[in-house]
Structure formats: C-alpha cells, structure tokens
Amino acid sequence: MVCPPAQRLQVFVTGFRNRDKNPYIDLLAHAVEGAGCEVVLANAGSVFLPEYMRRGRAEVIHFQWISGYTVHANLPTSIAGLALFMAQVSILKVMRRRIVWTAHNLHDHSNHYPRLDYALTKFVATMADAIVAHSQSARAALVQRFGPALLQKTHVIPHGHYIDTYPNTISASEARKELGLPADAKVFLMLGGMRGNKNAHRLVEAFQKARSQAENPRSVSRLHSAGDHTHVEAKIPNAHSLRPDGSQRRTHSGSIKAGGVLVLAGAADDPALLLWLEAADPDNTGVRVFPGFVPVPRVQVFMNAADVVVFPYSEVLTSGAVLLAMSFGKACIAPAVGAFTETLDPAGALFFHPDSSEGLVARLREATALSATELQEMGRKNLARCRGAFSWDKIGAATRQLYAG
C-alpha cells in the first residue's frame, strides 16, 4: 500500500500500557502526527478489535509491547489470550490492513509460559508487514531467532530521546541533599526495574569489589599477581531507609570510602532480592537502595544526583533507559553489545564485556578515578549525540514512510 505524501494516514496504535510511567508512546505519536499521520491510541486491553472498528478502521495497526496478550493469571487463560489475539490479527489481515510491530524485546522476561510467549512473538513476526528494530544488532537478533524471512521487512528506526520530556530543574547538590547522599562522593546510579536480566546482584558485587580494590590497591596488586580472583561477597543496605517518592528520608552520615556511592532505585520483582537488599548497613557498604517505582517527577532527582549511570545487563534488545541517561547528559557504563554501542557516544561511555564480571569492576574503578569535569564532558557527548542521532522529527518521518509501505 503506497500513499501519496500529502495524504494523512490513519494509524491505530495498540499493545502498550502505563503511558503515565513511560512517555515513549506519546512522544512517538506526536512525532508521527507531525509527519502527516492521524494517530489513534487504543484504550482497550486484550480485546482491541471492537475499539479499532469503532474508531475509524485505520489503514495501519501498530503493535508495541505484545507480551500482555498472553500474560494472564494461569495457563488456560493465557492460552485463551493467545488464541484471541491471533483471531483478531487474522481478521485484520483479511481486511487487508497493514500491520506494523515494534520489537522492543525478543521475549518477555516476566512471562511464566515461555513457549506461549515464543508462539505469540513468532506469530506477530510472521503476520507483520513491517517490523521496527531500534538498532542493527536488534535487527540481526530478530532474523537469527525467527528466520531470514524477516530480513526484508525489518527496518531500523532508532528509539527517540527524552530531552525536555522529564522535569530537569533540580541541581546536583539539591538532589543529593534530598536523597541523603554525600555532596563530595562519586555517585553511580542504576535506575529502573530490578528484574533478573538487569543484574542488580552483579552490579552490587562488582561495586563492592571495585570499592575494596580502591581502598586496598597494594593487596589487590598482590592478589592479581598471584592469580587469585577470590569472590567478594556483596552487602546491600537497608531497603527501608528511603522510598523513591521521597518518604521516610534520612541522611547517611557514615564515612564514604574511595569507591564512592552506588544508588539502586526502582522496583524489584523478586522477593529474595528485596530480602538481600535488607542485609547490610549502608554506611559500611557505600550502597543506597530506594525500592519501588520511581515516579516521573522524581527521575530528575536520581539522575542529577549521579555522576555515572550503570547498565549491568546481560541481555538486552533495546534500552530506553540508556536514552534517558543520555538525555540527562550522563556518562555511562554499559556492556559492549549493540543496543549500547550503537546508541552511546564512544567518548561518553565505558564499555565492558557482558560475560566478564572483572570487566565491570575495572570500568567502575576507571570511572571512580576520573574527575567530575571529565565525567561531565562524557555526559555532554552523550547529550549532543541524543539531539542529533535520536531526534523525534527524524524518527517520525521514518516511521511515516514505513507506514506507507
């Protein structure tokens, strides 16, 4: 289906949730509307076809996160959800509508029924007329997982930035005071949901090891020369000290050692992780934990309190979180995989091998040794790259062209 450039194309966007928590959908819709489309954002959940029929029967249906169609309370209802989704998409194909899917993930990390999740993703990948991948490496991963048939219909359109989307008025000193952080410490931040694939455990262990090495460089040198890579047990602070919404706030007055401070802010979906997070005294570990979802107005507090944002992930197809860090002008530590190496400015990041825990330790130590001025310059490089490479105007135009076929 080819549409003249002047024709306003109607697009029905569905398969998303929590617009109040993540402005991505609204930013995309605004960009696409600016490029000449009429965007209808669905309100319905699993049963979207009646709303689609009622609200104009758009020429294009754009699916975003699709896992919700099979994530239900039990296996029978999840199977029913998959069948219902397949039936609705099949009707759209009979109606000769153009189906677009943005592949945010290869699979849902929280889905208890991985076979159903694979069936859903494979079905959408097959039925879609066009697929959006946010990087070349994501495109390659999709083709590898679902076959060469995806090669021609998968298009790389990057994830857009979040500049001027979140409030950004608080100073670094004010943010640290509000969070009870030392004014003169090097602050590392991990922000967002602490799910299994995000490796919060791994980051804390690496931070503790880097901190120990920074405090005892001679003993570290002796250990390395002897080939001793003894595991360093991580300790995590009391999770009840502070909430992301600012309640129950207290200042930690203990001494901050050479390795700086690590801040973990976000919801943990694993009860065992929360128990682990309550295990130790923050004044002795240098780790501060702020459990629970971070509301949009509070994001700036954590970002502006930080010198470096860390991404200890082992598996990622796309990372909106790294665009958020770049949009706040932050230096980053990230794994050397496509979602990050294709996004971050090479001069704005320290990369480590995703399979190397020692690599993450080394990068934490390297960042600790850099001056505040050097880290700020790295952040400015990332912010500049955001403005140029991840402009929503460019993304809107490219997406409009994809819709037209």
Short mmCIF file of N, CA, C and O in Angstrom, two decimals, residues 287-369:
data_model
loop_
_atom_site.label_atom_id
_atom_site.label_comp_id
_atom_site.label_asym_id
_atom_site.label_seq_id
_atom_site.Cartn_x
_atom_site.Cartn_y
_atom_site.Cartn_z
N VAL A 287 26.40 1.49 49.50
CA VAL A 287 25.27 1.24 48.60
C VAL A 287 24.01 1.79 49.24
O VAL A 287 23.74 1.56 50.41
N ARG A 288 23.23 2.52 48.45
CA ARG A 288 21.95 3.06 48.90
C ARG A 288 20.85 2.49 48.03
O ARG A 288 20.95 2.52 46.80
N VAL A 289 19.79 2.00 48.66
CA VAL A 289 18.70 1.37 47.92
C VAL A 289 17.41 2.16 48.13
O VAL A 289 17.05 2.48 49.27
N PHE A 290 16.73 2.45 47.04
CA PHE A 290 15.46 3.17 47.06
C PHE A 290 14.42 2.29 46.37
O PHE A 290 14.21 2.40 45.16
N PRO A 291 13.79 1.37 47.11
CA PRO A 291 12.91 0.38 46.47
C PRO A 291 11.58 0.98 46.06
O PRO A 291 11.05 1.89 46.70
N GLY A 292 11.02 0.47 44.98
CA GLY A 292 9.72 0.92 44.50
C GLY A 292 9.84 1.72 43.21
O GLY A 292 10.90 2.24 42.85
N PHE A 293 8.72 1.83 42.50
CA PHE A 293 8.70 2.56 41.24
C PHE A 293 9.05 4.02 41.46
O PHE A 293 8.61 4.66 42.41
N VAL A 294 9.88 4.56 40.57
CA VAL A 294 10.29 5.97 40.64
C VAL A 294 9.33 6.80 39.79
O VAL A 294 9.31 6.67 38.56
N PRO A 295 8.51 7.65 40.41
CA PRO A 295 7.56 8.47 39.64
C PRO A 295 8.29 9.45 38.71
O PRO A 295 9.44 9.84 38.98
N VAL A 296 7.62 9.82 37.65
CA VAL A 296 8.22 10.72 36.66
C VAL A 296 8.82 11.98 37.28
O VAL A 296 9.95 12.35 36.95
N PRO A 297 8.14 12.68 38.20
CA PRO A 297 8.75 13.90 38.76
C PRO A 297 10.02 13.65 39.56
O PRO A 297 10.80 14.57 39.78
N ARG A 298 10.22 12.40 40.02
CA ARG A 298 11.39 12.09 40.84
C ARG A 298 12.59 11.61 40.04
O ARG A 298 13.69 11.50 40.58
N VAL A 299 12.40 11.32 38.76
CA VAL A 299 13.51 10.82 37.95
C VAL A 299 14.66 11.82 37.96
O VAL A 299 15.84 11.45 38.07
N GLN A 300 14.35 13.10 37.84
CA GLN A 300 15.40 14.11 37.80
C GLN A 300 16.24 14.13 39.08
O GLN A 300 17.44 14.45 39.03
N VAL A 301 15.65 13.77 40.21
CA VAL A 301 16.39 13.78 41.47
C VAL A 301 17.51 12.75 41.41
O VAL A 301 18.67 13.04 41.76
N PHE A 302 17.19 11.54 40.96
CA PHE A 302 18.20 10.49 40.89
C PHE A 302 19.23 10.77 39.80
O PHE A 302 20.43 10.59 40.01
N MET A 303 18.75 11.20 38.63
CA MET A 303 19.67 11.46 37.54
C MET A 303 20.65 12.59 37.87
O MET A 303 21.86 12.49 37.62
N ASN A 304 20.15 13.66 38.44
CA ASN A 304 21.02 14.81 38.71
C ASN A 304 21.89 14.61 39.93
O ASN A 304 22.88 15.33 40.10
N ALA A 305 21.57 13.63 40.76
CA ALA A 305 22.45 13.29 41.88
C ALA A 305 23.63 12.43 41.43
O ALA A 305 24.63 12.33 42.14
N ALA A 306 23.52 11.82 40.25
CA ALA A 306 24.50 10.83 39.80
C ALA A 306 25.61 11.45 38.95
O ALA A 306 25.38 12.41 38.21
N ASP A 307 26.79 10.87 39.06
CA ASP A 307 27.89 11.17 38.14
C ASP A 307 27.89 10.23 36.95
O ASP A 307 28.22 10.62 35.82
N VAL A 308 27.54 8.96 37.20
CA VAL A 308 27.60 7.91 36.19
C VAL A 308 26.35 7.04 36.32
O VAL A 308 25.94 6.70 37.44
N VAL A 309 25.76 6.66 35.19
CA VAL A 309 24.66 5.71 35.18
C VAL A 309 25.20 4.38 34.67
O VAL A 309 25.89 4.33 33.64
N VAL A 310 24.87 3.30 35.38
CA VAL A 310 25.45 1.98 35.09
C VAL A 310 24.36 1.04 34.59
O VAL A 310 23.26 0.98 35.15
N PHE A 311 24.70 0.27 33.56
CA PHE A 311 23.80 -0.73 32.98
C PHE A 311 24.50 -2.08 33.01
O PHE A 311 25.24 -2.43 32.09
N PRO A 312 24.27 -2.88 34.05
CA PRO A 312 24.98 -4.15 34.19
C PRO A 312 24.30 -5.31 33.48
O PRO A 312 24.50 -6.46 33.82
N TYR A 313 23.48 -5.01 32.47
CA TYR A 313 22.62 -6.01 31.84
C TYR A 313 23.42 -7.12 31.17
O TYR A 313 24.51 -6.89 30.64
N SER A 314 22.84 -8.31 31.16
CA SER A 314 23.43 -9.42 30.43
C SER A 314 22.71 -9.67 29.11
O SER A 314 23.27 -10.26 28.19
N GLU A 315 21.48 -9.19 29.01
CA GLU A 315 20.68 -9.43 27.81
C GLU A 315 19.78 -8.24 27.56
O GLU A 315 19.03 -7.82 28.44
N VAL A 316 19.85 -7.66 26.37
CA VAL A 316 19.00 -6.51 26.05
C VAL A 316 18.89 -6.40 24.53
O VAL A 316 19.87 -6.58 23.81
N LEU A 317 17.68 -6.14 24.06
CA LEU A 317 17.47 -5.89 22.64
C LEU A 317 17.43 -4.40 22.37
O LEU A 317 18.03 -3.90 21.42
N THR A 318 16.73 -3.68 23.24
CA THR A 318 16.60 -2.23 23.16
C THR A 318 16.63 -1.67 24.56
O THR A 318 16.09 -2.28 25.48
N SER A 319 17.22 -0.51 24.74
CA SER A 319 17.24 0.11 26.07
C SER A 319 16.77 1.56 25.97
O SER A 319 17.52 2.43 25.51
N GLY A 320 15.54 1.79 26.41
CA GLY A 320 15.09 3.17 26.55
C GLY A 320 15.79 3.86 27.71
O GLY A 320 15.96 5.08 27.71
N ALA A 321 16.22 3.05 28.70
CA ALA A 321 16.88 3.63 29.88
C ALA A 321 18.17 4.34 29.51
O ALA A 321 18.52 5.35 30.12
N VAL A 322 18.91 3.82 28.53
CA VAL A 322 20.16 4.47 28.17
C VAL A 322 19.88 5.81 27.47
O VAL A 322 20.61 6.78 27.65
N LEU A 323 18.78 5.89 26.70
CA LEU A 323 18.40 7.17 26.11
C LEU A 323 18.01 8.17 27.19
O LEU A 323 18.27 9.38 27.06
N LEU A 324 17.40 7.68 28.25
CA LEU A 324 17.04 8.55 29.37
C LEU A 324 18.30 9.13 30.02
O LEU A 324 18.38 10.34 30.28
N ALA A 325 19.28 8.27 30.28
CA ALA A 325 20.53 8.73 30.89
C ALA A 325 21.24 9.74 29.98
O ALA A 325 21.75 10.77 30.44
N MET A 326 21.28 9.45 28.69
CA MET A 326 21.90 10.36 27.74
C MET A 326 21.16 11.70 27.68
O MET A 326 21.77 12.76 27.56
N SER A 327 19.84 11.64 27.80
CA SER A 327 19.02 12.86 27.75
C SER A 327 19.28 13.77 28.94
O SER A 327 19.04 14.97 28.86
N PHE A 328 19.73 13.17 30.05
CA PHE A 328 20.12 13.96 31.22
C PHE A 328 21.61 14.31 31.20
O PHE A 328 22.12 14.87 32.16
N GLY A 329 22.29 13.96 30.11
CA GLY A 329 23.70 14.32 29.97
C GLY A 329 24.60 13.57 30.91
O GLY A 329 25.51 14.16 31.52
N LYS A 330 24.41 12.24 31.01
CA LYS A 330 25.18 11.44 31.96
C LYS A 330 26.20 10.55 31.26
O LYS A 330 25.92 9.97 30.20
N ALA A 331 27.38 10.43 31.88
CA ALA A 331 28.33 9.40 31.48
C ALA A 331 27.75 8.04 31.82
O ALA A 331 26.97 7.92 32.78
N CYS A 332 28.10 7.02 31.05
CA CYS A 332 27.50 5.70 31.24
C CYS A 332 28.55 4.60 31.27
O CYS A 332 29.60 4.71 30.61
N ILE A 333 28.25 3.54 32.01
CA ILE A 333 28.99 2.28 31.96
C ILE A 333 28.01 1.24 31.45
O ILE A 333 26.92 1.08 32.00
N ALA A 334 28.39 0.52 30.39
CA ALA A 334 27.43 -0.38 29.75
C ALA A 334 28.15 -1.56 29.10
O ALA A 334 29.35 -1.47 28.79
N PRO A 335 27.43 -2.67 28.88
CA PRO A 335 28.04 -3.80 28.18
C PRO A 335 28.29 -3.47 26.71
O PRO A 335 27.54 -2.70 26.10
N ALA A 336 29.33 -4.07 26.16
CA ALA A 336 29.70 -3.82 24.77
C ALA A 336 28.85 -4.69 23.85
O ALA A 336 29.34 -5.61 23.20
N VAL A 337 27.55 -4.38 23.81
CA VAL A 337 26.61 -5.05 22.91
C VAL A 337 25.89 -3.97 22.11
O VAL A 337 25.86 -2.80 22.50
N GLY A 338 25.31 -4.40 20.99
CA GLY A 338 24.79 -3.46 20.01
C GLY A 338 23.83 -2.42 20.53
O GLY A 338 23.87 -1.25 20.11
N ALA A 339 22.91 -2.80 21.42
CA ALA A 339 21.94 -1.84 21.92
C ALA A 339 22.60 -0.65 22.58
O ALA A 339 22.05 0.45 22.61
N PHE A 340 23.81 -0.85 23.10
CA PHE A 340 24.54 0.24 23.76
C PHE A 340 25.62 0.83 22.88
O PHE A 340 25.78 2.05 22.82
N THR A 341 26.40 -0.01 22.20
CA THR A 341 27.49 0.52 21.38
C THR A 341 26.95 1.31 20.19
O THR A 341 27.62 2.23 19.71
N GLU A 342 25.75 0.98 19.70
CA GLU A 342 25.16 1.73 18.60
C GLU A 342 24.46 2.99 19.07
O GLU A 342 24.10 3.85 18.26
N THR A 343 24.24 3.11 20.37
CA THR A 343 23.48 4.23 20.90
C THR A 343 24.37 5.27 21.56
O THR A 343 24.30 6.46 21.25
N LEU A 344 25.21 4.85 22.47
CA LEU A 344 26.05 5.76 23.23
C LEU A 344 27.16 6.37 22.36
O LEU A 344 27.65 5.73 21.43
N ASP A 345 27.53 7.61 22.68
CA ASP A 345 28.71 8.19 22.05
C ASP A 345 29.94 7.44 22.54
O ASP A 345 30.07 7.21 23.75
N PRO A 346 30.85 7.04 21.67
CA PRO A 346 32.04 6.29 22.12
C PRO A 346 32.85 7.04 23.18
O PRO A 346 33.49 6.41 24.03
N ALA A 347 32.79 8.37 23.14
CA ALA A 347 33.52 9.17 24.12
C ALA A 347 32.69 9.45 25.36
O ALA A 347 33.16 10.12 26.28
N GLY A 348 31.46 8.93 25.39
CA GLY A 348 30.59 9.18 26.52
C GLY A 348 30.35 7.97 27.39
O GLY A 348 29.53 8.03 28.31
N ALA A 349 31.05 6.87 27.10
CA ALA A 349 30.77 5.63 27.81
C ALA A 349 32.03 4.83 28.06
O ALA A 349 33.03 4.95 27.34
N LEU A 350 31.96 3.99 29.08
CA LEU A 350 32.97 2.98 29.36
C LEU A 350 32.29 1.63 29.17
O LEU A 350 31.30 1.32 29.85
N PHE A 351 32.80 0.83 28.25
CA PHE A 351 32.18 -0.44 27.91
C PHE A 351 32.93 -1.61 28.55
O PHE A 351 34.15 -1.56 28.71
N PHE A 352 32.19 -2.66 28.87
CA PHE A 352 32.78 -3.88 29.40
C PHE A 352 32.18 -5.08 28.68
O PHE A 352 31.07 -5.00 28.13
N HIS A 353 32.91 -6.19 28.67
CA HIS A 353 32.39 -7.40 28.05
C HIS A 353 31.25 -7.93 28.91
O HIS A 353 31.39 -8.08 30.13
N PRO A 354 30.08 -8.24 28.32
CA PRO A 354 28.92 -8.64 29.12
C PRO A 354 29.12 -9.92 29.91
O PRO A 354 28.41 -10.15 30.90
N ASP A 355 30.05 -10.76 29.50
CA ASP A 355 30.29 -12.02 30.21
C ASP A 355 31.42 -11.91 31.23
O ASP A 355 31.78 -12.91 31.85
N SER A 356 31.95 -10.71 31.42
CA SER A 356 33.11 -10.55 32.30
C SER A 356 32.74 -9.71 33.51
O SER A 356 32.54 -8.50 33.39
N SER A 357 32.66 -10.35 34.68
CA SER A 357 32.41 -9.59 35.90
C SER A 357 33.61 -8.70 36.23
O SER A 357 33.46 -7.60 36.77
N GLU A 358 34.82 -9.17 35.91
CA GLU A 358 36.01 -8.37 36.17
C GLU A 358 36.03 -7.11 35.29
O GLU A 358 36.56 -6.07 35.68
N GLY A 359 35.45 -7.22 34.09
CA GLY A 359 35.38 -6.06 33.22
C GLY A 359 34.53 -4.95 33.81
O GLY A 359 34.87 -3.77 33.74
N LEU A 360 33.41 -5.32 34.41
CA LEU A 360 32.55 -4.33 35.07
C LEU A 360 33.27 -3.70 36.26
O LEU A 360 33.22 -2.48 36.46
N VAL A 361 33.98 -4.52 37.03
CA VAL A 361 34.76 -4.00 38.16
C VAL A 361 35.78 -2.97 37.66
O VAL A 361 35.93 -1.88 38.23
N ALA A 362 36.47 -3.31 36.59
CA ALA A 362 37.50 -2.42 36.06
C ALA A 362 36.92 -1.08 35.60
O ALA A 362 37.52 -0.02 35.81
N ARG A 363 35.74 -1.13 34.97
CA ARG A 363 35.12 0.10 34.50
C ARG A 363 34.63 0.96 35.66
O ARG A 363 34.68 2.20 35.61
N LEU A 364 34.14 0.33 36.71
CA LEU A 364 33.74 1.08 37.90
C LEU A 364 34.95 1.79 38.52
O LEU A 364 34.88 2.96 38.91
N ARG A 365 36.06 1.09 38.58
CA ARG A 365 37.28 1.70 39.12
C ARG A 365 37.77 2.83 38.21
O ARG A 365 38.23 3.87 38.68
N GLU A 366 37.69 2.61 36.91
CA GLU A 366 38.13 3.64 35.96
C GLU A 366 37.29 4.91 36.11
O GLU A 366 37.82 6.02 36.12
N ALA A 367 35.98 4.73 36.24
CA ALA A 367 35.10 5.89 36.41
C ALA A 367 35.36 6.60 37.73
O ALA A 367 35.30 7.83 37.81
N THR A 368 35.65 5.81 38.76
CA THR A 368 35.96 6.41 40.06
C THR A 368 37.20 7.29 39.98
O THR A 368 37.28 8.33 40.66
N ALA A 369 38.15 6.89 39.15
CA ALA A 369 39.40 7.65 39.04
C ALA A 369 39.25 8.91 38.19
O ALA A 369 40.10 9.80 38.26
#
